[in-house]
Amino acid sequence: MQHGLNAPQRAAVLYIDGPCLVLAGAGSGKTRVITQKIAHLIEACGYEARNIAALTFTNKAALEMRERVAKLLKEPGQAKQLTVSTFHSLGVQILRREAAAIGLKDRFSIMDSDDCFAIVQDLAVTTDKAVIRRIQNRMSLWKNALLSPEQALQQATDEDEAQAARLYRNYLATLSSYQAVDFDDLIRLPVELFRNDEAARDRWQRRLRYLLLDEYQDTNTCQYEMVKLLVTGVGKKPMFTAVGDDDQAIYAWRGATMENLRILQDDFPDLKLIKLEQNYRSSTRILQAANAVIRNNPKLFDKSLWSEHGLGDPIKVIAMDDDEAEADQVAIMVSAHKFERRAKFSDYAILYRGNHQSRALEKALRRERIPYVMSGGQSFFDRAEIKDIIAYLRLIANDDDDPAFIRAVTTPRRGVGQATLEALGEFSKQWNCSLFEAVFKGGIEARLNDRQLAPLREFCDFINQLEARAARVGAAGTGENAGAVLDDMMKAIDYENYLFNTFDDKQAQDKWQNVLDFVGWLKEKGNGGRDGDGPEKSLLELTQMVALMSMLEGRDEEPDAVRLSTLHASKGLEFGHVFMVGVEEGILPHKGDPDAPPDAAAQRIEEERRLMYVGITRAQRSLTITWCKKRKRARESAPCEVSRFISEMRLDEGDAVPAESEKLTPQDRLANLKALLQKPKAA
């Protein structure tokens, strides 16, 4: 079973005597270890697939992991019994089964960021988006650190934080009244449940007998606490494997903490430590540069990447006159390099520290007619037309979901105006009930006349009918599935007609095609997936699943295009040829808060250095780094300094190629190559 593994990888797969930490350097085959260990647990150690959980951070990673495990198992169908998911998807499973114990109904809603923004906006009584986002971020960090509103208030360092802490209490109460949770609650609430309910904790410990944790360095306090509660107990031997890399910890800004790596050995004294240092991705020069940079950080665990891929191309460090010249030259270099190497566009990535750097690059690539795709672009599920349909699904699943009610009842318009909604809202607050319930509550006639009330009750009757049918989905003998309910819902709301009456024909057609794709995809999932051999899903399960997903699985093949990406979004990816742009002081490392205390400033530089390390280790065969002598800031050019990280790479004489050493410009090289190919053959 352990074919193709090196000695440390094999040791990580075979060790099942207790807790295990696998320090997996970039490109060292960590997914191979996790998938082969799952197969080993099932086929050699007697574990049932349903008792194993592998947790990661993205739906894409979970999908890939499940597919790879299925190929390793003698009975591929066993892979369907595994829990291979994100932390948050596991949280949804727990909440769905334990809803009553937490004070939720099983038809709870999962609020997205825009819904939560609107709630905070109402509570804060401000329209300043920056203030609202800051409050949202603070509350998210408090939840991830498992702080209650009272604890947050006690720890507040200024009036802004104190005000946010008071809003935090009201925010939780509002979510509770909506029978809803936000993204952070999907971990926080299971943790609170397991802390307070020994029987529930025991149920899940018996169900999940072995845990495998991917990208462990990215866990926050709340996620680590959930893991501890699942693997520890009286007379229970902790059985888990955590796989991570302290050198790639780049998410402190969203609550991830290196402390989880540090305390793992304290909490689990019998922890087995295994290092994966052989890199299967990059050439030696690239790894030498990466090792040299990261060596400047204090180390939790010493390790040094090495490769058998040979020395590789020299790393280029090129100084550009300004940011426009940088974008133009990078586009031309990509074109010339691809032409010279007979490579594909998808072999190339251009990486940068901040999204604002992409604008000039996009213009330059378009001028050179180079196709590109962007990481971190708009999610399919963030499109307005998709959110409109999701609002109906959310309301069918949970009629206490006020944000979903407002969106659905007004899209398409059905004679319900703002004045009607305001009056309904005041009435619902008076009686402490949802907007949906208020429509049928006695006394509403005193607030709304027949003309206002009739379309509301017609709409709510329609939702009730769909809800009654959705509740029967999957029940024995009904013969009805989620697809039939979806079809009837789409026909009744006449969304296609609404789009063509609201937008021009091209926009309307594009939006309607997105809706058709979405509904078709939902039907496929409801019927057991693409092959029809997975478990059928009810409309409720589909709705809660959609709330967690950031993109449609397998929606499109990867196009042959250059990847534009922030360094953060590039983590986990690899490319034949990488261009890192804007490697300057103030960009990478980011300038940060000038008033931050020395300890915080030092930690920021360490995390920025890890970001540089991540960027370098995305490259397989060639790496080009650019920086600008001056850069536009607020319409004026300001001088720039080369990043300290470039000197830390310790590129030896002959290993780095500065711009001045290239006698031919990229334009000249590309022109010469094209001329050579177009030269007529001798007779």
XYZ file of C-alpha atoms in Angstrom:
683
model
C 0.000 0.000 0.000
C 2.830 2.438 0.837
C 4.333 2.346 -2.668
C 6.102 5.493 -3.838
C 6.713 6.831 -0.329
C 10.066 7.943 1.049
C 11.134 6.807 4.521
C 9.682 9.755 6.553
C 6.421 9.623 4.577
C 6.140 5.890 5.226
C 6.800 6.434 8.944
C 4.016 9.041 9.069
C 1.574 6.671 7.356
C 2.382 3.665 9.547
C 2.421 5.404 12.952
C -0.942 4.779 14.674
C 0.083 4.404 18.325
C -1.086 7.864 19.380
C -0.978 11.537 18.422
C 1.336 12.431 15.543
C 2.572 15.755 14.123
C 3.924 15.651 10.568
C 5.943 18.755 9.721
C 5.446 18.855 5.962
C 7.589 21.378 4.111
C 6.333 22.964 0.897
C 5.964 20.408 -1.897
C 6.873 17.479 0.350
C 3.836 15.308 -0.440
C 1.580 15.963 2.557
C -1.645 15.076 0.710
C -0.091 11.757 -0.309
C 0.657 11.030 3.346
C -2.891 11.880 4.483
C -4.617 9.853 1.762
C -2.349 6.824 2.124
C -2.766 6.946 5.892
C -6.552 6.868 5.518
C -6.229 3.824 3.240
C -3.832 2.183 5.736
C -6.247 2.783 8.644
C -9.100 1.126 6.714
C -7.328 -1.778 5.023
C -4.601 -2.684 7.517
C -5.763 -1.403 10.891
C -9.435 -2.372 10.994
C -10.923 1.131 11.100
C -14.364 1.599 9.571
C -14.406 4.381 6.978
C -17.322 6.063 8.755
C -15.150 6.445 11.888
C -12.426 8.482 10.148
C -12.479 12.243 9.557
C -9.991 14.236 7.468
C -10.373 17.989 7.924
C -8.977 20.727 5.698
C -9.740 24.349 4.842
C -11.225 24.381 1.332
C -13.888 22.411 -0.496
C -11.463 21.918 -3.384
C -8.833 20.300 -1.125
C -11.465 18.058 0.481
C -12.785 16.950 -2.910
C -9.286 16.135 -4.184
C -8.500 14.209 -1.007
C -11.652 12.085 -1.252
C -10.990 11.272 -4.920
C -7.407 10.226 -4.197
C -8.464 8.015 -1.286
C -11.082 6.307 -3.484
C -8.348 5.342 -5.965
C -6.248 3.791 -3.180
C -8.981 1.638 -1.632
C -9.767 -1.895 -2.836
C -13.440 -0.982 -2.422
C -13.670 2.641 -3.715
C -17.250 2.930 -2.417
C -15.859 3.088 1.126
C -14.608 6.610 0.410
C -18.220 7.839 0.507
C -18.489 6.781 4.135
C -15.514 8.925 5.149
C -15.893 12.392 6.610
C -13.584 14.367 4.317
C -14.553 17.994 4.665
C -13.660 21.446 5.847
C -13.780 22.207 9.571
C -16.899 24.271 8.925
C -18.688 21.499 7.026
C -18.102 19.182 9.983
C -19.497 21.930 12.195
C -22.684 21.985 10.098
C -23.052 18.209 10.471
C -22.711 18.515 14.236
C -25.169 21.408 14.494
C -27.700 19.671 12.285
C -27.715 16.569 14.501
C -27.452 18.391 17.820
C -29.582 21.451 16.998
C -32.056 20.984 19.842
C -29.287 20.874 22.447
C -27.932 24.191 21.170
C -31.318 25.907 21.016
C -31.598 25.794 17.226
C -34.170 24.159 15.029
C -32.674 21.813 12.442
C -33.749 24.266 9.733
C -31.337 26.960 10.908
C -29.888 29.408 8.350
C -26.228 30.120 7.699
C -25.780 33.852 7.184
C -23.254 35.065 4.633
C -20.997 38.080 5.107
C -23.426 40.489 3.424
C -26.311 39.373 5.677
C -24.129 39.864 8.751
C -22.968 43.244 7.459
C -26.608 44.388 7.272
C -27.275 43.213 10.838
C -24.209 45.052 12.184
C -25.175 48.145 10.183
C -28.612 48.204 11.814
C -27.177 47.685 15.289
C -24.369 50.217 14.904
C -26.659 52.850 13.335
C -23.980 53.900 10.859
C -23.500 53.743 7.099
C -19.685 53.912 7.301
C -18.688 50.652 5.624
C -15.143 50.736 6.993
C -16.448 51.020 10.576
C -18.920 48.163 10.028
C -16.210 45.904 8.544
C -13.909 46.655 11.496
C -16.662 45.677 13.936
C -17.373 42.505 11.929
C -13.685 41.578 11.952
C -13.397 42.177 15.687
C -16.416 40.003 16.418
C -15.031 37.265 14.168
C -11.707 37.300 16.008
C -13.520 37.196 19.365
C -15.531 34.172 18.259
C -12.418 32.423 16.941
C -10.707 33.082 20.266
C -13.794 31.764 22.129
C -14.415 35.071 23.906
C -17.931 35.911 25.113
C -19.305 39.475 24.800
C -18.601 39.960 28.510
C -14.986 38.842 28.127
C -14.574 41.001 25.025
C -15.871 44.003 26.973
C -13.465 43.330 29.838
C -10.518 43.142 27.435
C -11.456 46.245 25.420
C -8.551 48.704 25.227
C -10.506 51.736 23.991
C -14.059 53.011 23.561
C -14.298 51.705 19.980
C -13.597 48.152 21.166
C -15.978 48.565 24.103
C -18.737 49.729 21.747
C -18.033 46.771 19.444
C -18.253 44.404 22.432
C -21.665 45.794 23.374
C -22.803 45.369 19.756
C -21.438 41.817 19.880
C -23.997 40.887 22.553
C -26.870 42.339 20.504
C -25.536 40.706 17.340
C -25.643 37.257 18.949
C -29.188 37.919 20.161
C -30.263 38.962 16.641
C -28.807 35.812 15.095
C -30.594 33.745 17.726
C -33.920 35.403 16.952
C -33.409 34.602 13.253
C -32.611 30.977 14.145
C -29.389 31.592 12.238
C -25.638 31.210 12.612
C -22.712 32.915 10.938
C -19.562 31.306 9.555
C -17.628 31.474 12.845
C -20.523 29.927 14.790
C -20.105 26.696 12.821
C -17.045 25.946 14.971
C -17.832 27.994 18.095
C -21.211 26.416 18.814
C -19.997 22.775 18.562
C -17.164 23.689 20.948
C -19.641 25.134 23.444
C -21.828 22.034 23.026
C -18.957 19.603 23.669
C -17.795 21.605 26.694
C -21.240 21.543 28.281
C -22.790 18.279 27.079
C -20.752 15.161 27.895
C -23.245 12.856 26.164
C -23.029 14.789 22.878
C -19.249 14.848 23.086
C -19.149 11.108 23.704
C -21.436 10.476 20.715
C -19.086 12.298 18.367
C -15.962 10.778 19.880
C -17.389 7.306 19.238
C -18.343 8.306 15.732
C -14.998 9.901 14.809
C -12.335 7.560 16.161
C -9.420 8.915 14.116
C -8.826 12.513 12.947
C -6.452 13.738 10.247
C -5.868 17.483 10.150
C -4.523 19.195 7.038
C -2.816 22.641 7.085
C -2.700 22.476 10.872
C -0.683 25.726 11.108
C -3.778 27.594 9.836
C -6.046 26.565 12.731
C -7.359 29.145 15.168
C -8.021 28.756 18.899
C -11.599 27.623 18.337
C -10.676 24.956 15.762
C -7.933 23.547 17.980
C -10.335 23.391 20.905
C -12.828 21.433 18.786
C -10.073 18.966 17.851
C -9.034 18.549 21.514
C -12.604 17.944 22.597
C -13.014 15.269 19.903
C -9.808 13.352 20.674
C -9.475 13.564 24.471
C -11.548 11.985 27.200
C -11.340 9.872 30.348
C -9.647 6.602 29.435
C -9.432 7.630 25.760
C -6.144 7.532 23.875
C -5.844 10.556 21.569
C -5.754 9.290 17.991
C -4.956 11.907 15.379
C -2.394 13.031 12.815
C -1.839 16.756 12.314
C -0.007 17.790 9.146
C 1.348 21.308 8.840
C 4.281 23.636 8.287
C 5.218 26.426 10.689
C 7.073 28.153 7.816
C 3.797 28.584 5.894
C 1.715 30.123 8.709
C 0.409 33.259 6.950
C -3.102 33.765 8.342
C -2.646 35.422 11.742
C -4.769 38.338 10.484
C -7.824 36.060 10.368
C -7.243 34.390 13.730
C -4.860 31.507 12.946
C -2.261 31.115 15.665
C 1.215 29.558 15.724
C 0.520 28.888 19.394
C -1.436 25.788 18.324
C 1.800 24.247 17.024
C 3.695 25.359 20.094
C 1.284 23.904 22.655
C 0.604 20.631 20.841
C 3.610 19.008 22.519
C 2.468 20.305 25.937
C -1.110 19.098 25.548
C -0.002 15.745 24.108
C 3.321 14.739 25.728
C 3.413 11.466 23.747
C 3.276 13.352 20.448
C 5.296 11.696 17.678
C 7.140 14.239 15.502
C 8.009 13.373 11.874
C 9.596 15.805 9.386
C 9.078 15.752 5.619
C 11.965 17.700 4.069
C 12.325 16.229 0.577
C 10.655 18.567 -1.892
C 9.120 17.059 -5.036
C 8.272 20.397 -6.666
C 11.193 22.775 -7.068
C 14.776 22.915 -8.301
C 17.697 23.228 -5.873
C 18.348 26.943 -6.499
C 14.741 27.801 -5.626
C 14.849 25.747 -2.425
C 18.205 27.219 -1.395
C 16.724 30.717 -1.693
C 13.599 29.710 0.264
C 15.658 28.078 3.035
C 17.913 31.128 3.264
C 14.972 33.516 3.678
C 13.074 31.522 6.283
C 16.233 30.898 8.302
C 15.926 34.516 9.487
C 12.768 33.670 11.457
C 12.865 32.135 14.938
C 12.131 28.423 14.499
C 9.665 26.206 16.314
C 11.119 23.193 14.501
C 14.302 23.057 12.440
C 13.984 21.724 8.933
C 15.558 22.370 5.536
C 14.019 21.503 2.183
C 16.043 19.613 -0.436
C 15.315 18.250 -3.894
C 16.569 15.774 -6.463
C 15.385 17.967 -9.360
C 18.831 19.391 -10.092
C 20.241 22.907 -9.802
C 17.685 24.522 -12.099
C 17.572 27.944 -13.742
C 19.256 30.924 -12.053
C 16.816 33.112 -10.112
C 16.361 36.514 -11.748
C 16.046 39.705 -9.694
C 15.168 42.650 -11.899
C 14.859 46.324 -10.936
C 12.197 48.185 -12.927
C 11.900 51.937 -13.450
C 8.291 52.106 -12.219
C 5.132 50.022 -11.801
C 3.907 50.572 -15.377
C 7.260 49.434 -16.778
C 7.149 46.477 -14.407
C 3.752 45.328 -15.680
C 4.743 45.803 -19.333
C 8.067 44.005 -18.959
C 6.582 41.082 -17.014
C 3.915 40.576 -19.694
C 6.569 40.595 -22.436
C 8.841 38.272 -20.427
C 5.990 35.794 -19.980
C 5.278 35.876 -23.708
C 8.960 35.482 -24.654
C 9.600 32.733 -22.113
C 6.522 30.763 -23.207
C 7.504 31.138 -26.857
C 11.063 30.017 -26.119
C 10.083 27.042 -23.957
C 7.052 25.931 -25.998
C 5.184 26.075 -22.678
C 1.496 26.616 -21.906
C 0.124 29.839 -20.445
C -1.129 27.820 -17.461
C 2.512 27.060 -16.578
C 2.916 30.699 -15.474
C 1.848 32.642 -12.384
C 2.296 36.294 -11.467
C 2.144 36.733 -7.692
C 1.776 39.958 -5.705
C 1.166 41.094 -2.126
C -2.045 43.089 -2.590
C -5.005 43.018 -4.992
C -4.393 46.649 -6.029
C -1.210 45.524 -7.826
C -3.206 43.488 -10.360
C -4.680 46.444 -12.273
C -1.554 47.408 -14.207
C -0.761 43.742 -14.813
C -4.210 43.058 -16.270
C -3.864 45.978 -18.692
C -0.404 44.817 -19.806
C -1.536 41.216 -20.311
C -4.529 42.341 -22.363
C -2.258 44.488 -24.544
C -0.070 41.449 -25.202
C -3.172 39.307 -25.781
C -2.155 36.948 -23.004
C -5.114 35.065 -21.444
C -5.247 35.162 -17.649
C -7.385 34.068 -14.722
C -7.444 35.555 -11.249
C -7.446 33.784 -7.904
C -9.762 35.198 -5.315
C -12.184 36.665 -7.866
C -15.937 36.858 -7.336
C -17.378 33.582 -6.159
C -20.137 32.091 -8.318
C -22.312 32.135 -5.192
C -21.711 35.863 -4.690
C -23.461 36.757 -7.958
C -26.696 38.668 -7.332
C -28.844 36.295 -9.392
C -27.566 33.256 -7.465
C -28.087 34.958 -4.100
C -31.664 35.757 -5.163
C -32.454 32.068 -5.707
C -30.603 31.069 -2.534
C -32.786 33.517 -0.562
C -35.874 31.484 -1.540
C -34.161 28.244 -0.525
C -33.122 29.709 2.807
C -36.636 30.904 3.514
C -38.138 27.499 2.637
C -35.638 25.915 5.034
C -36.139 28.480 7.819
C -38.999 30.971 7.781
C -37.419 32.840 10.743
C -34.652 34.024 8.366
C -35.554 37.730 8.066
C -32.756 38.754 5.622
C -33.813 35.942 3.262
C -37.478 36.994 3.612
C -36.708 40.607 2.628
C -34.655 39.595 -0.421
C -37.119 36.961 -1.644
C -40.290 39.019 -1.171
C -38.807 41.937 -3.134
C -37.077 39.969 -5.948
C -38.914 39.907 -8.270
C -41.073 42.807 -7.105
C -44.587 41.695 -6.199
C -46.216 44.865 -4.898
C -44.369 44.891 -1.573
C -42.757 48.294 -1.070
C -40.416 49.791 1.515
C -43.257 51.360 3.541
C -44.965 47.961 3.807
C -41.742 46.301 4.976
C -41.061 49.043 7.537
C -44.534 48.655 9.030
C -44.165 44.869 9.066
C -40.751 45.224 10.724
C -42.095 47.457 13.495
C -44.933 45.001 14.153
C -42.564 42.014 14.274
C -40.298 43.829 16.762
C -43.305 44.653 18.963
C -44.281 40.978 19.124
C -40.712 39.628 19.032
C -41.421 37.376 16.064
C -40.048 36.910 12.562
C -41.327 38.928 9.615
C -42.851 35.769 8.149
C -44.779 34.990 11.339
C -45.906 38.631 11.623
C -47.735 38.384 8.276
C -50.272 35.976 9.844
C -50.298 37.364 13.396
C -53.482 38.868 14.762
C -53.441 42.655 14.835
C -51.352 43.123 11.679
C -54.496 44.418 9.942
C -54.251 47.564 12.073
C -50.797 48.297 10.579
C -51.309 47.240 6.953
C -54.322 47.698 4.682
C -55.715 44.910 2.471
C -53.791 46.125 -0.585
C -50.494 45.889 1.337
C -51.294 42.669 3.157
C -52.630 40.609 0.233
C -49.303 40.207 -1.682
C -47.492 39.403 1.570
C -49.902 36.607 2.486
C -49.916 35.286 -1.071
C -46.110 35.112 -0.976
C -46.045 33.420 2.447
C -48.664 30.879 1.383
C -46.475 30.071 -1.610
C -43.429 29.519 0.661
C -45.499 27.372 3.031
C -46.589 25.146 0.152
C -42.995 24.690 -1.009
C -41.879 24.047 2.573
C -44.491 21.321 3.007
C -43.293 19.624 -0.160
C -39.608 20.061 0.729
C -40.235 18.436 4.092
C -41.449 15.310 2.280
C -38.378 15.046 0.053
C -36.620 11.767 0.667
C -39.514 10.318 2.626
C -40.328 6.733 1.672
C -43.004 6.338 -0.985
C -43.499 9.996 -1.874
C -41.635 9.697 -5.177
C -40.808 13.420 -5.005
C -37.305 14.878 -4.963
C -35.648 18.252 -4.520
C -35.536 18.786 -8.305
C -39.318 18.791 -8.650
C -39.689 21.413 -5.922
C -36.969 23.537 -7.533
C -38.617 23.380 -10.956
C -41.996 24.440 -9.599
C -40.419 27.230 -7.544
C -38.570 28.649 -10.578
C -41.712 28.488 -12.710
C -43.810 30.242 -10.066
C -41.437 33.146 -9.392
C -40.910 33.724 -13.162
C -37.331 34.832 -12.546
C -36.365 34.671 -16.239
C -38.988 37.249 -17.138
C -37.831 39.455 -14.244
C -34.234 39.405 -15.556
C -35.188 40.337 -19.116
C -37.436 43.162 -17.839
C -34.640 44.522 -15.621
C -31.396 44.172 -17.619
C -30.357 44.447 -21.242
C -30.653 41.237 -23.251
C -26.955 40.263 -23.013
C -26.804 40.773 -19.232
C -30.137 39.033 -18.730
C -29.087 36.048 -20.847
C -25.789 35.674 -18.946
C -27.549 35.901 -15.588
C -30.277 33.460 -16.625
C -27.661 30.966 -17.843
C -25.961 31.217 -14.429
C -29.293 30.470 -12.751
C -29.926 27.481 -15.032
C -26.429 26.148 -14.297
C -27.003 26.601 -10.567
C -30.402 24.885 -10.530
C -29.070 22.053 -12.694
C -26.129 21.606 -10.356
C -28.445 21.530 -7.326
C -30.559 18.829 -8.957
C -27.437 16.791 -9.680
C -26.349 17.066 -6.049
C -29.840 16.227 -4.833
C -29.847 13.066 -6.943
C -26.561 11.797 -5.540
C -23.920 13.661 -7.521
C -22.632 13.471 -11.076
C -22.588 9.672 -11.145
C -25.828 9.278 -9.221
C -24.240 6.873 -6.767
C -23.861 9.205 -3.791
C -26.430 9.805 -1.066
C -29.516 11.787 -2.080
C -29.847 15.178 -0.408
C -32.961 16.934 0.802
C -33.605 20.554 -0.078
C -32.577 21.526 3.461
C -29.244 19.723 3.132
C -28.661 21.318 -0.270
C -29.370 24.789 1.131
C -26.954 24.379 4.048
C -24.332 22.878 1.735
C -24.552 25.841 -0.647
C -24.105 28.275 2.232
C -20.617 26.850 2.799
C -19.351 26.620 -0.753
C -17.273 29.306 -2.437
C -17.431 27.875 -5.971
C -19.137 25.150 -7.959
C -17.181 21.926 -7.797
C -15.912 20.848 -11.180
C -17.755 23.686 -12.880
C -15.093 24.367 -15.508
C -11.833 22.835 -16.618
C -8.762 24.903 -15.746
C -8.218 27.170 -18.779
C -4.848 27.598 -20.480
C -4.176 30.993 -18.945
C -1.634 32.800 -16.786
C -2.656 32.831 -13.112
C -2.755 36.249 -11.406
C -2.871 35.773 -7.654
C -2.118 37.322 -4.313
C 0.554 35.462 -2.369
C -2.069 34.422 0.194
C -4.352 32.907 -2.466
C -1.426 31.075 -4.115
C -0.762 28.878 -1.094
C -1.198 25.218 -1.970
C -0.664 25.846 -5.695
C 2.396 25.276 -7.875
C 3.518 26.552 -11.268
C 6.345 25.805 -13.648
C 7.384 29.459 -13.832
C 6.677 32.164 -11.247
C 7.019 35.962 -11.400
C 6.883 37.729 -8.019
C 6.292 41.449 -8.539
C 6.527 44.495 -6.285
C 9.030 42.937 -3.864
C 9.764 46.213 -2.105
C 9.834 47.603 1.397
C 6.313 48.764 2.243
C 4.713 46.150 -0.020
C 6.544 42.931 0.877
C 7.053 43.280 3.775
C 3.857 45.281 4.121
C 4.369 48.559 5.962
C 1.948 47.672 8.797
C 1.008 49.930 11.697
C 3.821 52.427 12.437
C 2.597 52.747 16.044
C 2.591 48.989 16.749
C 4.676 47.874 19.769
C 8.069 46.287 18.952
C 6.877 42.710 19.603
C 3.896 43.081 17.275
C 6.069 44.721 14.600
C 8.575 41.846 14.804
C 5.800 39.250 14.508
C 4.436 41.076 11.466
C 7.820 40.948 9.713
C 8.103 37.238 10.541
C 4.714 36.548 8.951
C 5.619 38.646 5.887
C 8.822 36.615 5.603
C 6.754 33.418 5.632
C 4.661 34.947 2.851
C 7.845 35.498 0.830
C 8.774 31.861 1.499
C 5.365 30.705 0.264
C 5.809 32.726 -2.933
C 9.281 31.349 -3.657
C 8.188 27.751 -3.084
C 5.303 27.996 -5.587
C 7.921 27.847 -8.382
C 8.967 24.554 -9.914
C 11.549 25.439 -12.567
C 12.089 29.196 -12.788
C 11.609 32.212 -10.526
C 11.787 35.883 -11.514
C 11.508 38.628 -8.888
C 10.898 42.288 -9.769
C 10.912 45.518 -7.797
C 10.425 49.163 -8.775
C 12.757 52.093 -8.217
C 9.687 54.315 -7.947
C 5.970 53.651 -7.770
C 2.839 55.756 -8.205
C 1.078 56.644 -4.980
C -1.940 58.955 -5.132
C -0.974 60.149 -8.644
C 2.577 60.987 -7.593
C 5.710 58.898 -7.961
C 7.537 57.971 -4.769
C 10.988 56.334 -4.514
C 11.037 52.674 -3.444
C 13.549 50.470 -1.649
C 14.245 46.890 -2.577
C 12.781 44.416 -0.061
C 15.092 43.143 2.663
C 13.919 39.635 1.729
C 15.835 39.741 -1.566
C 19.194 40.108 0.187
C 18.106 37.391 2.631
C 17.796 34.975 -0.308
C 21.636 35.030 -0.415
C 21.828 34.531 -4.151
C 25.452 33.658 -4.943
C 27.447 35.180 -7.778
C 26.096 33.675 -10.997
C 22.870 32.396 -9.400
C 21.010 35.676 -9.700
C 20.594 37.445 -13.047
C 20.157 41.221 -12.605
C 18.461 43.243 -15.315
C 21.709 44.905 -16.357
C 23.299 41.544 -17.284
C 20.739 40.874 -20.004
C 22.154 42.389 -23.183
C 18.877 41.831 -25.023
C 15.597 43.192 -23.724
C 12.630 40.800 -23.487
C 11.149 42.586 -26.514
C 14.335 41.979 -28.526
C 14.474 38.304 -27.518
C 10.831 37.731 -28.460
C 11.280 39.506 -31.795
C 14.417 37.479 -32.577
C 12.689 34.190 -31.769
C 9.696 35.011 -33.930
C 11.965 36.091 -36.791
C 13.918 32.851 -36.498
C 10.763 30.769 -36.775
C 9.420 32.825 -39.671
C 12.718 32.662 -41.630
C 12.145 30.715 -44.892
C 13.918 27.375 -45.196
C 16.765 27.039 -47.701
C 15.786 25.463 -51.007
